[in-house]
Amino acid sequence: MSTTAPCSLQLVAMQSLLSNQSLAISALEDLPRLSFPEFFMEAYAQGHTEVVKAMVKCWPFPCLPLGDLTRPPDLGTMKAVLDGLEMLLATKERPSHWQLQVVELRKVYPNIWTRGYHSMARISHPGLLNARPTGSGRSQSSGEQPLWIFMDLTIDRFQNEWQDYLVQWARKRKQRVQLCSRKLQILTGSASTIQKALLLLRLDSIQELGLSKFSRGGTVKTLAPYLGYMKNLQLLSLSRMSASCYTRSPKDSCKFAAHLGQLHHLQELYLHDVLFSSENMPAILRSLKPLKTFSLSSCLLTEDNLRFLSLCSCTSQLKHLRLRSLLMLHFSPEPLQALLENGTHTLETLALEDCDITDSQLSALLPTLSRCSLLGFFSFYGNRLSVASLHNLLNHTARLSHLTRGIYPAPLESYSVLDWWHRHIHADSWRFAQVRTGLSQMFREMGPNHKVQVCTRFDHRTDRGQFYSLAPDGSWVLTQEALPVLSPLPL
């Protein structure tokens, strides 16, 4: 079958059939299987909700990939889909050609609707279809084939209209419907709202969990027992959380840590704008297995916290490390040096950004940095380096054979004393022009495979920065770009 759009004759025939709703629905019984995807697309696009409902009921493939249609469903279309699913669930003896088991609301199968019915028929979810529910308090009648719905769910005070309708629908049918969410974001501090959603979800389907904007005491305490059931969780992001929201006592921290310790597949941890007490961080992180990615940003970090991180098993085998917007101006360099020492044979990404690291601290770090032999990306903008220290840093990173991109700070000589404390504004243009003259030769020596940039302005509220790089002809190029990110979840 051709993978292109239906020819004009087919399209005219489908539109003619859809103009008569009763006739279109009755014709589904004899509609060839290979024509179902194209006919569904046309009915969906033209808003023929009754036809959509009827087609969902008799869908002849195991999966209905709604998320890969050209536009997401509106509330009316979602209601039609769910009404069709309701009719399917109510049918005790289904014809053999009614195959629907999974409704996929994520974008996971590019161009699946135009690749022909053979591609549609091959979609499967073998890992979950035969698995039993885990830990969410759900039950399932024996002998009944569940219906699976896959989506990336966001729990917020301001719910997406059709998402909210779908969740309410699934809650009333939780004996027959398995609601799965690979990416779950919780953006509300309401413990009751969170608990209702988690009781509905298939918790072992969650692989990425983002928690944000928590300020109420005990919110994470309510969430914590559910963490242990998220057996396949690989990424955890905590952002904009006050200290009171996840602990009221060291005992609570230990309970939270105990549930985190059950996450044997956790590989990535992102902490942004989280307020830790002196006891919280060790209590929470000590239970974690070695991570691949660790990001800590905009947190009140003490030197003791940093020393603990360097000794913690969760940072012993990192491939990607980011420390951003942490005030280290008066820290001893030893804790950070020890943390980098753990990654000399594993680190591929290293970002030490906007941490007020000074010349003397950098000098102590350079021998360890030079041994990070696998480093491919290095970002060091927003630190307090002189021109001489920047030259020294470039000399060391130039020897890292795998390094393909480096982002460096505009040196102190680029700013007036007042400007340094307001680095979201431009570096002084005349001062930086003098600095660039001395950097040109050094940048040329870095080699063609190493993209070198100087960041003269950055704003973490918008995640944008201003960068200078050296063009092949020796001129300097100014660009406005997004700041580099590590996380697939927005923070």
JSON list of N, CA and C in Angstrom, two decimals, residues 14 17-18 21 23-46 48-66 69 77 80-88 97-103 113 120:
[
{"chain": "A", "resi": 14, "resn": "MET", "atom": "N", "xyz": [-14.48, 9.15, 0.75]},
{"chain": "A", "resi": 14, "resn": "MET", "atom": "CA", "xyz": [-14.59, 9.18, 2.21]},
{"chain": "A", "resi": 14, "resn": "MET", "atom": "C", "xyz": [-15.44, 10.35, 2.67]},
{"chain": "A", "resi": 17, "resn": "LEU", "atom": "N", "xyz": [-19.07, 9.65, 2.05]},
{"chain": "A", "resi": 17, "resn": "LEU", "atom": "CA", "xyz": [-19.61, 8.70, 3.02]},
{"chain": "A", "resi": 17, "resn": "LEU", "atom": "C", "xyz": [-19.83, 9.37, 4.38]},
{"chain": "A", "resi": 18, "resn": "LEU", "atom": "N", "xyz": [-18.90, 10.23, 4.78]},
{"chain": "A", "resi": 18, "resn": "LEU", "atom": "CA", "xyz": [-19.00, 10.90, 6.07]},
{"chain": "A", "resi": 18, "resn": "LEU", "atom": "C", "xyz": [-20.13, 11.93, 6.10]},
{"chain": "A", "resi": 21, "resn": "GLN", "atom": "N", "xyz": [-24.02, 10.44, 8.26]},
{"chain": "A", "resi": 21, "resn": "GLN", "atom": "CA", "xyz": [-23.49, 9.82, 9.48]},
{"chain": "A", "resi": 21, "resn": "GLN", "atom": "C", "xyz": [-23.98, 8.39, 9.67]},
{"chain": "A", "resi": 23, "resn": "LEU", "atom": "N", "xyz": [-25.07, 6.25, 7.49]},
{"chain": "A", "resi": 23, "resn": "LEU", "atom": "CA", "xyz": [-24.49, 5.37, 6.48]},
{"chain": "A", "resi": 23, "resn": "LEU", "atom": "C", "xyz": [-23.03, 5.09, 6.77]},
{"chain": "A", "resi": 24, "resn": "ALA", "atom": "N", "xyz": [-22.30, 6.10, 7.20]},
{"chain": "A", "resi": 24, "resn": "ALA", "atom": "CA", "xyz": [-20.88, 5.92, 7.51]},
{"chain": "A", "resi": 24, "resn": "ALA", "atom": "C", "xyz": [-20.68, 4.93, 8.63]},
{"chain": "A", "resi": 25, "resn": "ILE", "atom": "N", "xyz": [-21.52, 5.02, 9.66]},
{"chain": "A", "resi": 25, "resn": "ILE", "atom": "CA", "xyz": [-21.38, 4.10, 10.81]},
{"chain": "A", "resi": 25, "resn": "ILE", "atom": "C", "xyz": [-21.74, 2.68, 10.40]},
{"chain": "A", "resi": 26, "resn": "SER", "atom": "N", "xyz": [-22.80, 2.53, 9.64]},
{"chain": "A", "resi": 26, "resn": "SER", "atom": "CA", "xyz": [-23.20, 1.18, 9.21]},
{"chain": "A", "resi": 26, "resn": "SER", "atom": "C", "xyz": [-22.17, 0.56, 8.26]},
{"chain": "A", "resi": 27, "resn": "ALA", "atom": "N", "xyz": [-21.44, 1.42, 7.52]},
{"chain": "A", "resi": 27, "resn": "ALA", "atom": "CA", "xyz": [-20.45, 0.91, 6.56]},
{"chain": "A", "resi": 27, "resn": "ALA", "atom": "C", "xyz": [-19.19, 0.38, 7.25]},
{"chain": "A", "resi": 28, "resn": "LEU", "atom": "N", "xyz": [-19.00, 0.71, 8.52]},
{"chain": "A", "resi": 28, "resn": "LEU", "atom": "CA", "xyz": [-17.79, 0.27, 9.22]},
{"chain": "A", "resi": 28, "resn": "LEU", "atom": "C", "xyz": [-17.68, -1.25, 9.29]},
{"chain": "A", "resi": 29, "resn": "GLU", "atom": "N", "xyz": [-18.83, -1.92, 9.34]},
{"chain": "A", "resi": 29, "resn": "GLU", "atom": "CA", "xyz": [-18.81, -3.38, 9.44]},
{"chain": "A", "resi": 29, "resn": "GLU", "atom": "C", "xyz": [-18.12, -4.01, 8.24]},
{"chain": "A", "resi": 30, "resn": "ASP", "atom": "N", "xyz": [-18.21, -3.36, 7.07]},
{"chain": "A", "resi": 30, "resn": "ASP", "atom": "CA", "xyz": [-17.62, -3.92, 5.85]},
{"chain": "A", "resi": 30, "resn": "ASP", "atom": "C", "xyz": [-16.39, -3.14, 5.39]},
{"chain": "A", "resi": 31, "resn": "LEU", "atom": "N", "xyz": [-15.98, -2.13, 6.17]},
{"chain": "A", "resi": 31, "resn": "LEU", "atom": "CA", "xyz": [-14.82, -1.33, 5.77]},
{"chain": "A", "resi": 31, "resn": "LEU", "atom": "C", "xyz": [-13.55, -2.17, 5.83]},
{"chain": "A", "resi": 32, "resn": "PRO", "atom": "N", "xyz": [-12.77, -2.23, 4.74]},
{"chain": "A", "resi": 32, "resn": "PRO", "atom": "CA", "xyz": [-11.53, -3.02, 4.75]},
{"chain": "A", "resi": 32, "resn": "PRO", "atom": "C", "xyz": [-10.58, -2.53, 5.86]},
{"chain": "A", "resi": 33, "resn": "ARG", "atom": "N", "xyz": [-9.89, -3.46, 6.46]},
{"chain": "A", "resi": 33, "resn": "ARG", "atom": "CA", "xyz": [-8.97, -3.13, 7.57]},
{"chain": "A", "resi": 33, "resn": "ARG", "atom": "C", "xyz": [-7.93, -2.10, 7.12]},
{"chain": "A", "resi": 34, "resn": "LEU", "atom": "N", "xyz": [-7.45, -2.23, 5.89]},
{"chain": "A", "resi": 34, "resn": "LEU", "atom": "CA", "xyz": [-6.40, -1.33, 5.41]},
{"chain": "A", "resi": 34, "resn": "LEU", "atom": "C", "xyz": [-6.90, 0.10, 5.25]},
{"chain": "A", "resi": 35, "resn": "SER", "atom": "N", "xyz": [-8.22, 0.31, 5.22]},
{"chain": "A", "resi": 35, "resn": "SER", "atom": "CA", "xyz": [-8.77, 1.66, 5.04]},
{"chain": "A", "resi": 35, "resn": "SER", "atom": "C", "xyz": [-9.09, 2.35, 6.36]},
{"chain": "A", "resi": 36, "resn": "PHE", "atom": "N", "xyz": [-9.02, 1.61, 7.47]},
{"chain": "A", "resi": 36, "resn": "PHE", "atom": "CA", "xyz": [-9.40, 2.19, 8.76]},
{"chain": "A", "resi": 36, "resn": "PHE", "atom": "C", "xyz": [-8.56, 3.42, 9.14]},
{"chain": "A", "resi": 37, "resn": "PRO", "atom": "N", "xyz": [-7.23, 3.38, 9.05]},
{"chain": "A", "resi": 37, "resn": "PRO", "atom": "CA", "xyz": [-6.46, 4.56, 9.47]},
{"chain": "A", "resi": 37, "resn": "PRO", "atom": "C", "xyz": [-6.82, 5.82, 8.71]},
{"chain": "A", "resi": 38, "resn": "GLU", "atom": "N", "xyz": [-6.95, 5.71, 7.37]},
{"chain": "A", "resi": 38, "resn": "GLU", "atom": "CA", "xyz": [-7.26, 6.89, 6.55]},
{"chain": "A", "resi": 38, "resn": "GLU", "atom": "C", "xyz": [-8.67, 7.41, 6.84]},
{"chain": "A", "resi": 39, "resn": "PHE", "atom": "N", "xyz": [-9.60, 6.49, 7.01]},
{"chain": "A", "resi": 39, "resn": "PHE", "atom": "CA", "xyz": [-10.99, 6.91, 7.27]},
{"chain": "A", "resi": 39, "resn": "PHE", "atom": "C", "xyz": [-11.10, 7.55, 8.65]},
{"chain": "A", "resi": 40, "resn": "PHE", "atom": "N", "xyz": [-10.36, 7.00, 9.62]},
{"chain": "A", "resi": 40, "resn": "PHE", "atom": "CA", "xyz": [-10.39, 7.58, 10.97]},
{"chain": "A", "resi": 40, "resn": "PHE", "atom": "C", "xyz": [-9.79, 8.99, 10.96]},
{"chain": "A", "resi": 41, "resn": "MET", "atom": "N", "xyz": [-8.67, 9.16, 10.24]},
{"chain": "A", "resi": 41, "resn": "MET", "atom": "CA", "xyz": [-8.05, 10.48, 10.16]},
{"chain": "A", "resi": 41, "resn": "MET", "atom": "C", "xyz": [-9.02, 11.52, 9.60]},
{"chain": "A", "resi": 42, "resn": "GLU", "atom": "N", "xyz": [-9.76, 11.15, 8.58]},
{"chain": "A", "resi": 42, "resn": "GLU", "atom": "CA", "xyz": [-10.69, 12.09, 7.95]},
{"chain": "A", "resi": 42, "resn": "GLU", "atom": "C", "xyz": [-11.85, 12.42, 8.90]},
{"chain": "A", "resi": 43, "resn": "ALA", "atom": "N", "xyz": [-12.39, 11.39, 9.56]},
{"chain": "A", "resi": 43, "resn": "ALA", "atom": "CA", "xyz": [-13.49, 11.62, 10.50]},
{"chain": "A", "resi": 43, "resn": "ALA", "atom": "C", "xyz": [-13.02, 12.48, 11.67]},
{"chain": "A", "resi": 44, "resn": "TYR", "atom": "N", "xyz": [-11.82, 12.22, 12.14]},
{"chain": "A", "resi": 44, "resn": "TYR", "atom": "CA", "xyz": [-11.24, 12.98, 13.25]},
{"chain": "A", "resi": 44, "resn": "TYR", "atom": "C", "xyz": [-11.01, 14.44, 12.84]},
{"chain": "A", "resi": 45, "resn": "ALA", "atom": "N", "xyz": [-10.42, 14.64, 11.66]},
{"chain": "A", "resi": 45, "resn": "ALA", "atom": "CA", "xyz": [-10.11, 15.99, 11.20]},
{"chain": "A", "resi": 45, "resn": "ALA", "atom": "C", "xyz": [-11.36, 16.82, 10.97]},
{"chain": "A", "resi": 46, "resn": "GLN", "atom": "N", "xyz": [-12.43, 16.19, 10.50]},
{"chain": "A", "resi": 46, "resn": "GLN", "atom": "CA", "xyz": [-13.65, 16.92, 10.17]},
{"chain": "A", "resi": 46, "resn": "GLN", "atom": "C", "xyz": [-14.62, 17.02, 11.34]},
{"chain": "A", "resi": 48, "resn": "HIS", "atom": "N", "xyz": [-16.30, 14.57, 12.99]},
{"chain": "A", "resi": 48, "resn": "HIS", "atom": "CA", "xyz": [-17.44, 13.66, 12.98]},
{"chain": "A", "resi": 48, "resn": "HIS", "atom": "C", "xyz": [-17.36, 12.75, 14.21]},
{"chain": "A", "resi": 49, "resn": "THR", "atom": "N", "xyz": [-17.77, 13.29, 15.35]},
{"chain": "A", "resi": 49, "resn": "THR", "atom": "CA", "xyz": [-17.52, 12.60, 16.63]},
{"chain": "A", "resi": 49, "resn": "THR", "atom": "C", "xyz": [-18.29, 11.28, 16.76]},
{"chain": "A", "resi": 50, "resn": "GLU", "atom": "N", "xyz": [-19.48, 11.20, 16.20]},
{"chain": "A", "resi": 50, "resn": "GLU", "atom": "CA", "xyz": [-20.24, 9.94, 16.28]},
{"chain": "A", "resi": 50, "resn": "GLU", "atom": "C", "xyz": [-19.55, 8.84, 15.48]},
{"chain": "A", "resi": 51, "resn": "VAL", "atom": "N", "xyz": [-18.97, 9.19, 14.35]},
{"chain": "A", "resi": 51, "resn": "VAL", "atom": "CA", "xyz": [-18.23, 8.21, 13.56]},
{"chain": "A", "resi": 51, "resn": "VAL", "atom": "C", "xyz": [-16.96, 7.81, 14.29]},
{"chain": "A", "resi": 52, "resn": "VAL", "atom": "N", "xyz": [-16.27, 8.80, 14.89]},
{"chain": "A", "resi": 52, "resn": "VAL", "atom": "CA", "xyz": [-15.07, 8.50, 15.68]},
{"chain": "A", "resi": 52, "resn": "VAL", "atom": "C", "xyz": [-15.42, 7.52, 16.80]},
{"chain": "A", "resi": 53, "resn": "LYS", "atom": "N", "xyz": [-16.51, 7.77, 17.50]},
{"chain": "A", "resi": 53, "resn": "LYS", "atom": "CA", "xyz": [-16.94, 6.89, 18.59]},
{"chain": "A", "resi": 53, "resn": "LYS", "atom": "C", "xyz": [-17.15, 5.46, 18.10]},
{"chain": "A", "resi": 54, "resn": "ALA", "atom": "N", "xyz": [-17.84, 5.33, 16.97]},
{"chain": "A", "resi": 54, "resn": "ALA", "atom": "CA", "xyz": [-18.11, 4.00, 16.43]},
{"chain": "A", "resi": 54, "resn": "ALA", "atom": "C", "xyz": [-16.83, 3.30, 15.97]},
{"chain": "A", "resi": 55, "resn": "MET", "atom": "N", "xyz": [-15.88, 4.06, 15.42]},
{"chain": "A", "resi": 55, "resn": "MET", "atom": "CA", "xyz": [-14.64, 3.46, 14.94]},
{"chain": "A", "resi": 55, "resn": "MET", "atom": "C", "xyz": [-13.75, 3.01, 16.10]},
{"chain": "A", "resi": 56, "resn": "VAL", "atom": "N", "xyz": [-13.77, 3.75, 17.20]},
{"chain": "A", "resi": 56, "resn": "VAL", "atom": "CA", "xyz": [-12.99, 3.34, 18.38]},
{"chain": "A", "resi": 56, "resn": "VAL", "atom": "C", "xyz": [-13.49, 1.99, 18.88]},
{"chain": "A", "resi": 57, "resn": "LYS", "atom": "N", "xyz": [-14.80, 1.83, 18.91]},
{"chain": "A", "resi": 57, "resn": "LYS", "atom": "CA", "xyz": [-15.38, 0.58, 19.41]},
{"chain": "A", "resi": 57, "resn": "LYS", "atom": "C", "xyz": [-14.91, -0.63, 18.59]},
{"chain": "A", "resi": 58, "resn": "CYS", "atom": "N", "xyz": [-14.84, -0.48, 17.27]},
{"chain": "A", "resi": 58, "resn": "CYS", "atom": "CA", "xyz": [-14.50, -1.64, 16.42]},
{"chain": "A", "resi": 58, "resn": "CYS", "atom": "C", "xyz": [-13.09, -1.51, 15.82]},
{"chain": "A", "resi": 59, "resn": "TRP", "atom": "N", "xyz": [-12.21, -0.76, 16.48]},
{"chain": "A", "resi": 59, "resn": "TRP", "atom": "CA", "xyz": [-10.85, -0.55, 15.96]},
{"chain": "A", "resi": 59, "resn": "TRP", "atom": "C", "xyz": [-10.15, -1.90, 15.74]},
{"chain": "A", "resi": 60, "resn": "PRO", "atom": "N", "xyz": [-9.63, -2.16, 14.53]},
{"chain": "A", "resi": 60, "resn": "PRO", "atom": "CA", "xyz": [-9.13, -3.50, 14.22]},
{"chain": "A", "resi": 60, "resn": "PRO", "atom": "C", "xyz": [-7.64, -3.72, 14.51]},
{"chain": "A", "resi": 61, "resn": "PHE", "atom": "N", "xyz": [-6.99, -2.80, 15.25]},
{"chain": "A", "resi": 61, "resn": "PHE", "atom": "CA", "xyz": [-5.57, -2.92, 15.58]},
{"chain": "A", "resi": 61, "resn": "PHE", "atom": "C", "xyz": [-5.40, -2.89, 17.10]},
{"chain": "A", "resi": 62, "resn": "PRO", "atom": "N", "xyz": [-4.31, -3.47, 17.59]},
{"chain": "A", "resi": 62, "resn": "PRO", "atom": "CA", "xyz": [-4.11, -3.49, 19.05]},
{"chain": "A", "resi": 62, "resn": "PRO", "atom": "C", "xyz": [-3.98, -2.10, 19.68]},
{"chain": "A", "resi": 63, "resn": "CYS", "atom": "N", "xyz": [-3.47, -1.11, 18.92]},
{"chain": "A", "resi": 63, "resn": "CYS", "atom": "CA", "xyz": [-3.19, 0.20, 19.48]},
{"chain": "A", "resi": 63, "resn": "CYS", "atom": "C", "xyz": [-3.85, 1.30, 18.65]},
{"chain": "A", "resi": 64, "resn": "LEU", "atom": "N", "xyz": [-4.40, 2.29, 19.34]},
{"chain": "A", "resi": 64, "resn": "LEU", "atom": "CA", "xyz": [-4.94, 3.49, 18.70]},
{"chain": "A", "resi": 64, "resn": "LEU", "atom": "C", "xyz": [-4.03, 4.67, 19.08]},
{"chain": "A", "resi": 65, "resn": "PRO", "atom": "N", "xyz": [-3.11, 5.07, 18.18]},
{"chain": "A", "resi": 65, "resn": "PRO", "atom": "CA", "xyz": [-2.11, 6.09, 18.53]},
{"chain": "A", "resi": 65, "resn": "PRO", "atom": "C", "xyz": [-2.62, 7.53, 18.31]},
{"chain": "A", "resi": 66, "resn": "LEU", "atom": "N", "xyz": [-3.54, 7.96, 19.16]},
{"chain": "A", "resi": 66, "resn": "LEU", "atom": "CA", "xyz": [-4.13, 9.29, 19.00]},
{"chain": "A", "resi": 66, "resn": "LEU", "atom": "C", "xyz": [-3.11, 10.41, 19.12]},
{"chain": "A", "resi": 69, "resn": "LEU", "atom": "N", "xyz": [-1.59, 11.97, 15.86]},
{"chain": "A", "resi": 69, "resn": "LEU", "atom": "CA", "xyz": [-2.38, 12.70, 14.88]},
{"chain": "A", "resi": 69, "resn": "LEU", "atom": "C", "xyz": [-1.89, 14.14, 14.79]},
{"chain": "A", "resi": 77, "resn": "THR", "atom": "N", "xyz": [-13.87, 15.70, 21.01]},
{"chain": "A", "resi": 77, "resn": "THR", "atom": "CA", "xyz": [-13.32, 14.49, 20.40]},
{"chain": "A", "resi": 77, "resn": "THR", "atom": "C", "xyz": [-12.92, 13.48, 21.47]},
{"chain": "A", "resi": 80, "resn": "ALA", "atom": "N", "xyz": [-15.88, 11.65, 22.64]},
{"chain": "A", "resi": 80, "resn": "ALA", "atom": "CA", "xyz": [-16.30, 10.64, 21.66]},
{"chain": "A", "resi": 80, "resn": "ALA", "atom": "C", "xyz": [-15.44, 9.39, 21.75]},
{"chain": "A", "resi": 81, "resn": "VAL", "atom": "N", "xyz": [-14.13, 9.58, 21.90]},
{"chain": "A", "resi": 81, "resn": "VAL", "atom": "CA", "xyz": [-13.21, 8.44, 22.03]},
{"chain": "A", "resi": 81, "resn": "VAL", "atom": "C", "xyz": [-13.56, 7.63, 23.27]},
{"chain": "A", "resi": 82, "resn": "LEU", "atom": "N", "xyz": [-13.78, 8.32, 24.39]},
{"chain": "A", "resi": 82, "resn": "LEU", "atom": "CA", "xyz": [-14.08, 7.61, 25.63]},
{"chain": "A", "resi": 82, "resn": "LEU", "atom": "C", "xyz": [-15.44, 6.94, 25.57]},
{"chain": "A", "resi": 83, "resn": "ASP", "atom": "N", "xyz": [-16.40, 7.54, 24.88]},
{"chain": "A", "resi": 83, "resn": "ASP", "atom": "CA", "xyz": [-17.70, 6.88, 24.70]},
{"chain": "A", "resi": 83, "resn": "ASP", "atom": "C", "xyz": [-17.53, 5.59, 23.89]},
{"chain": "A", "resi": 84, "resn": "GLY", "atom": "N", "xyz": [-16.65, 5.64, 22.87]},
{"chain": "A", "resi": 84, "resn": "GLY", "atom": "CA", "xyz": [-16.38, 4.43, 22.11]},
{"chain": "A", "resi": 84, "resn": "GLY", "atom": "C", "xyz": [-15.72, 3.36, 22.97]},
{"chain": "A", "resi": 85, "resn": "LEU", "atom": "N", "xyz": [-14.79, 3.77, 23.82]},
{"chain": "A", "resi": 85, "resn": "LEU", "atom": "CA", "xyz": [-14.16, 2.82, 24.73]},
{"chain": "A", "resi": 85, "resn": "LEU", "atom": "C", "xyz": [-15.17, 2.24, 25.71]},
{"chain": "A", "resi": 86, "resn": "GLU", "atom": "N", "xyz": [-16.11, 3.07, 26.15]},
{"chain": "A", "resi": 86, "resn": "GLU", "atom": "CA", "xyz": [-17.16, 2.61, 27.06]},
{"chain": "A", "resi": 86, "resn": "GLU", "atom": "C", "xyz": [-17.98, 1.50, 26.41]},
{"chain": "A", "resi": 87, "resn": "MET", "atom": "N", "xyz": [-18.33, 1.70, 25.16]},
{"chain": "A", "resi": 87, "resn": "MET", "atom": "CA", "xyz": [-19.10, 0.67, 24.44]},
{"chain": "A", "resi": 87, "resn": "MET", "atom": "C", "xyz": [-18.27, -0.60, 24.28]},
{"chain": "A", "resi": 88, "resn": "LEU", "atom": "N", "xyz": [-16.98, -0.43, 24.02]},
{"chain": "A", "resi": 88, "resn": "LEU", "atom": "CA", "xyz": [-16.11, -1.60, 23.87]},
{"chain": "A", "resi": 88, "resn": "LEU", "atom": "C", "xyz": [-16.02, -2.38, 25.18]},
{"chain": "A", "resi": 97, "resn": "HIS", "atom": "N", "xyz": [-12.33, -9.38, 15.19]},
{"chain": "A", "resi": 97, "resn": "HIS", "atom": "CA", "xyz": [-11.63, -8.30, 14.52]},
{"chain": "A", "resi": 97, "resn": "HIS", "atom": "C", "xyz": [-11.63, -7.01, 15.34]},
{"chain": "A", "resi": 98, "resn": "TRP", "atom": "N", "xyz": [-12.24, -7.00, 16.53]},
{"chain": "A", "resi": 98, "resn": "TRP", "atom": "CA", "xyz": [-12.14, -5.86, 17.44]},
{"chain": "A", "resi": 98, "resn": "TRP", "atom": "C", "xyz": [-10.89, -6.08, 18.29]},
{"chain": "A", "resi": 99, "resn": "GLN", "atom": "N", "xyz": [-9.84, -5.38, 17.98]},
{"chain": "A", "resi": 99, "resn": "GLN", "atom": "CA", "xyz": [-8.53, -5.71, 18.54]},
{"chain": "A", "resi": 99, "resn": "GLN", "atom": "C", "xyz": [-8.01, -4.72, 19.59]},
{"chain": "A", "resi": 100, "resn": "LEU", "atom": "N", "xyz": [-8.70, -3.62, 19.82]},
{"chain": "A", "resi": 100, "resn": "LEU", "atom": "CA", "xyz": [-8.13, -2.52, 20.60]},
{"chain": "A", "resi": 100, "resn": "LEU", "atom": "C", "xyz": [-7.81, -2.93, 22.04]},
{"chain": "A", "resi": 101, "resn": "GLN", "atom": "N", "xyz": [-6.55, -2.70, 22.44]},
{"chain": "A", "resi": 101, "resn": "GLN", "atom": "CA", "xyz": [-6.10, -2.94, 23.82]},
{"chain": "A", "resi": 101, "resn": "GLN", "atom": "C", "xyz": [-5.42, -1.72, 24.43]},
{"chain": "A", "resi": 102, "resn": "VAL", "atom": "N", "xyz": [-4.83, -0.87, 23.56]},
{"chain": "A", "resi": 102, "resn": "VAL", "atom": "CA", "xyz": [-4.04, 0.26, 24.05]},
{"chain": "A", "resi": 102, "resn": "VAL", "atom": "C", "xyz": [-4.46, 1.54, 23.32]},
{"chain": "A", "resi": 103, "resn": "VAL", "atom": "N", "xyz": [-4.71, 2.61, 24.10]},
{"chain": "A", "resi": 103, "resn": "VAL", "atom": "CA", "xyz": [-4.90, 3.95, 23.54]},
{"chain": "A", "resi": 103, "resn": "VAL", "atom": "C", "xyz": [-3.65, 4.75, 23.89]},
{"chain": "A", "resi": 113, "resn": "TRP", "atom": "N", "xyz": [0.37, 7.31, 10.97]},
{"chain": "A", "resi": 113, "resn": "TRP", "atom": "CA", "xyz": [-0.92, 7.36, 10.29]},
{"chain": "A", "resi": 113, "resn": "TRP", "atom": "C", "xyz": [-0.79, 7.40, 8.77]},
{"chain": "A", "resi": 120, "resn": "MET", "atom": "N", "xyz": [0.65, 0.11, 11.44]},
{"chain": "A", "resi": 120, "resn": "MET", "atom": "CA", "xyz": [-0.32, 0.25, 12.54]},
{"chain": "A", "resi": 120, "resn": "MET", "atom": "C", "xyz": [-0.52, -1.08, 13.25]}
]
